[in-house]
XYZ file of C-alpha atoms in Angstrom:
230
model
C -10.142 -17.309 -25.064
C -8.568 -14.913 -22.552
C -7.766 -11.131 -22.383
C -5.218 -9.554 -20.062
C -6.024 -6.237 -18.366
C -4.591 -3.895 -16.099
C -7.056 -3.959 -13.092
C -6.970 -0.555 -12.492
C -8.888 -0.019 -16.027
C -11.355 -2.977 -15.645
C -14.938 -1.684 -15.429
C -16.683 -2.684 -12.166
C -19.397 -4.187 -14.271
C -18.632 -6.950 -16.860
C -20.841 -8.806 -19.151
C -22.857 -11.675 -17.303
C -20.862 -14.490 -18.942
C -17.449 -12.991 -18.493
C -15.261 -12.598 -15.377
C -11.811 -11.931 -14.058
C -10.884 -15.412 -13.314
C -7.205 -14.746 -12.055
C -5.301 -12.010 -10.528
C -1.436 -12.143 -10.675
C 0.912 -11.429 -8.009
C 0.792 -7.333 -7.586
C 3.791 -5.065 -8.729
C 4.239 -2.159 -6.644
C 0.966 -0.199 -6.544
C 2.671 3.355 -5.367
C 2.809 6.240 -7.674
C 6.395 7.540 -8.911
C 7.794 10.987 -9.128
C 10.015 11.563 -11.769
C 11.466 15.139 -11.590
C 13.488 17.141 -13.945
C 16.462 17.565 -11.293
C 16.334 14.817 -9.151
C 14.238 16.678 -6.595
C 11.664 14.672 -4.185
C 8.167 15.993 -3.855
C 8.932 17.706 -0.455
C 11.881 19.482 -2.077
C 9.996 20.776 -5.373
C 10.308 24.484 -5.560
C 7.199 26.900 -5.039
C 4.765 26.589 -7.880
C 6.280 23.815 -9.452
C 4.764 22.310 -12.476
C 3.722 18.704 -12.426
C 2.346 16.579 -15.269
C -0.480 14.234 -14.670
C -4.032 13.665 -16.124
C -5.062 11.764 -13.079
C -7.666 13.434 -10.897
C -6.918 11.368 -8.155
C -3.267 12.193 -8.196
C -3.953 15.932 -8.883
C -6.451 16.223 -6.177
C -4.475 14.591 -3.418
C -1.094 16.536 -4.669
C -3.221 19.894 -3.989
C -4.177 18.808 -0.579
C -0.505 17.993 0.050
C 0.779 21.280 -1.457
C -1.683 23.888 -2.822
C 1.109 25.676 -4.544
C 1.639 22.978 -7.352
C 0.631 23.885 -10.573
C -0.967 20.594 -12.182
C -0.966 20.070 -15.928
C -2.434 17.416 -18.207
C 0.069 14.636 -19.305
C -0.567 12.308 -22.000
C 1.179 9.972 -24.303
C 3.195 6.511 -24.044
C 5.519 6.435 -21.080
C 8.495 7.377 -23.042
C 6.925 10.238 -24.531
C 5.901 11.413 -21.015
C 9.251 10.871 -19.616
C 10.820 12.812 -22.526
C 8.536 15.735 -21.748
C 9.977 16.222 -18.292
C 13.723 15.885 -19.570
C 12.774 18.637 -22.075
C 11.958 20.728 -19.146
C 8.053 21.019 -20.106
C 7.299 20.146 -16.221
C 9.273 20.037 -13.062
C 7.989 16.789 -12.298
C 5.541 14.061 -13.449
C 3.708 11.360 -11.707
C 3.614 7.784 -13.359
C 2.596 4.159 -11.810
C 5.445 2.719 -10.367
C 4.434 -0.703 -11.904
C 4.701 0.234 -15.409
C 8.424 1.698 -15.000
C 9.365 -1.400 -13.197
C 7.772 -3.780 -15.715
C 9.484 -1.880 -18.693
C 12.821 -1.943 -16.703
C 12.776 1.967 -16.370
C 12.819 1.757 -12.373
C 16.045 3.852 -12.366
C 14.074 6.647 -13.765
C 12.057 6.868 -10.738
C 13.000 9.859 -8.250
C 10.681 8.847 -5.368
C 8.063 6.325 -4.760
C 5.150 8.276 -3.280
C 3.954 6.825 -0.094
C 0.407 6.068 0.094
C -0.079 8.507 3.242
C 0.375 11.239 0.560
C -0.903 9.627 -2.540
C -3.778 6.717 -2.189
C -3.142 4.231 -5.273
C -5.940 3.855 -7.777
C -8.127 0.505 -7.244
C -6.236 -2.332 -8.601
C -3.007 -0.228 -9.566
C -0.310 -2.364 -10.173
C -2.261 -5.608 -10.652
C -3.012 -7.430 -13.692
C -6.090 -9.600 -14.156
C -7.028 -12.403 -16.804
C -10.562 -12.437 -17.850
C -12.335 -15.513 -19.489
C -15.586 -16.983 -20.245
C -16.919 -17.937 -16.975
C -18.140 -21.369 -18.321
C -14.852 -22.183 -19.833
C -13.308 -24.426 -17.121
C -10.506 -25.904 -19.629
C -9.042 -22.421 -20.006
C -9.326 -21.592 -16.055
C -7.526 -25.049 -15.522
C -4.665 -23.806 -17.575
C -4.126 -20.581 -15.957
C -5.493 -21.107 -12.306
C -1.697 -21.611 -11.169
C -1.218 -17.662 -11.963
C -3.494 -16.689 -9.400
C -2.038 -14.943 -6.459
C -4.587 -15.081 -3.382
C -3.464 -12.167 -1.324
C -3.604 -9.823 -4.512
C -6.878 -11.325 -5.488
C -8.389 -10.529 -2.095
C -6.859 -6.870 -1.997
C -8.040 -6.052 -5.392
C -11.671 -7.464 -4.841
C -11.856 -5.424 -1.502
C -10.757 -2.244 -3.477
C -13.131 -2.948 -6.455
C -16.089 -3.606 -4.033
C -15.267 0.156 -2.380
C -15.350 1.682 -5.875
C -18.427 -0.189 -6.788
C -20.134 1.066 -3.885
C -19.218 4.497 -4.507
C -20.309 3.692 -8.140
C -17.316 6.161 -9.106
C -16.029 6.477 -12.544
C -12.773 7.615 -13.892
C -13.866 11.493 -13.454
C -14.103 11.468 -9.842
C -11.047 11.328 -7.613
C -11.181 7.964 -5.664
C -8.251 6.241 -3.866
C -8.468 2.472 -2.624
C -5.572 0.518 -1.484
C -5.661 -2.561 0.390
C -2.893 -4.421 2.273
C -2.897 -7.806 3.681
C -1.349 -9.426 6.578
C -1.822 -12.270 8.830
C -5.100 -12.942 6.812
C -6.333 -9.558 7.557
C -7.263 -6.771 4.901
C -6.633 -3.287 5.889
C -8.478 -1.301 3.155
C -8.173 2.506 2.986
C -10.439 4.650 1.024
C -10.509 8.415 -0.397
C -13.141 10.575 -2.304
C -11.541 14.036 -2.972
C -12.912 17.253 -4.646
C -10.819 18.146 -7.606
C -9.151 20.842 -6.013
C -8.244 18.731 -3.250
C -9.817 21.148 -0.430
C -12.384 18.528 0.491
C -11.064 14.997 1.177
C -12.944 12.230 3.031
C -10.631 9.239 4.045
C -11.369 6.199 6.051
C -10.121 2.473 6.689
C -11.755 -0.720 7.343
C -10.164 -3.765 8.565
C -11.609 -7.580 8.163
C -10.762 -11.011 7.563
C -9.652 -11.789 3.756
C -12.690 -13.938 2.803
C -14.830 -11.146 3.698
C -13.133 -8.819 1.025
C -16.224 -7.825 -0.647
C -18.356 -6.722 2.667
C -14.994 -4.886 3.694
C -15.231 -2.778 0.596
C -18.762 -1.978 0.570
C -18.743 -1.110 4.290
C -16.046 1.300 3.593
C -17.916 2.788 0.601
C -21.018 3.441 2.773
C -19.088 4.899 5.481
C -17.479 7.647 3.019
C -20.838 8.183 1.479
C -22.052 8.897 4.977
C -19.108 11.162 5.661
C -20.277 13.468 2.975
C -18.457 11.794 -0.247
C -21.926 11.438 -1.920
C -21.765 15.373 -2.254
C -18.654 15.228 -4.338
C -19.796 12.263 -6.374
C -23.110 13.865 -7.232
C -21.354 17.213 -8.341
């Protein structure tokens, strides 16, 4: 009757009879640094090894400091944490939301501000997928919807949809809501972090889709289409 997803992982296009009916209140959307010796990002040594398999994270890290050595990081969260404890990396990057939900917030060395690492579309938010015509199920779960999170994630997904970006392209999308206004930040980066296009768009919450699509179009005109084509 329903399925629960991390909104970061939900494809833009869904089968016509299904939809994300509810998005619950967002956890912390930021990325978290877990370092071996408790050093923050700015204090990591020259040539520090950082574990992440996210192209979005690695490209932005390399823009921030091109001396970093980025290596793939896979496995469950506990496996990844163990790898940094064993000294296989100087630091690793994970989503703050997952660590918080599992009760491991104390393992976080630093939450990286979105000025350095723009989060992924939908990061920290959970969505509930249902059959669109199943009003009975919707009536049962509708109280779980968090309007502000829903508007924010809708804008982020509209941006990524306009870019037609898959997981093989470094794309950041993060919306904040204040006084019924959405401020949406977007980013498209080359894999090496040497070319990054950033911009933002602001508008009323009930115009979330247009805000996202407009920002996507702007990034494409700035040159993001060349990165996407490559």
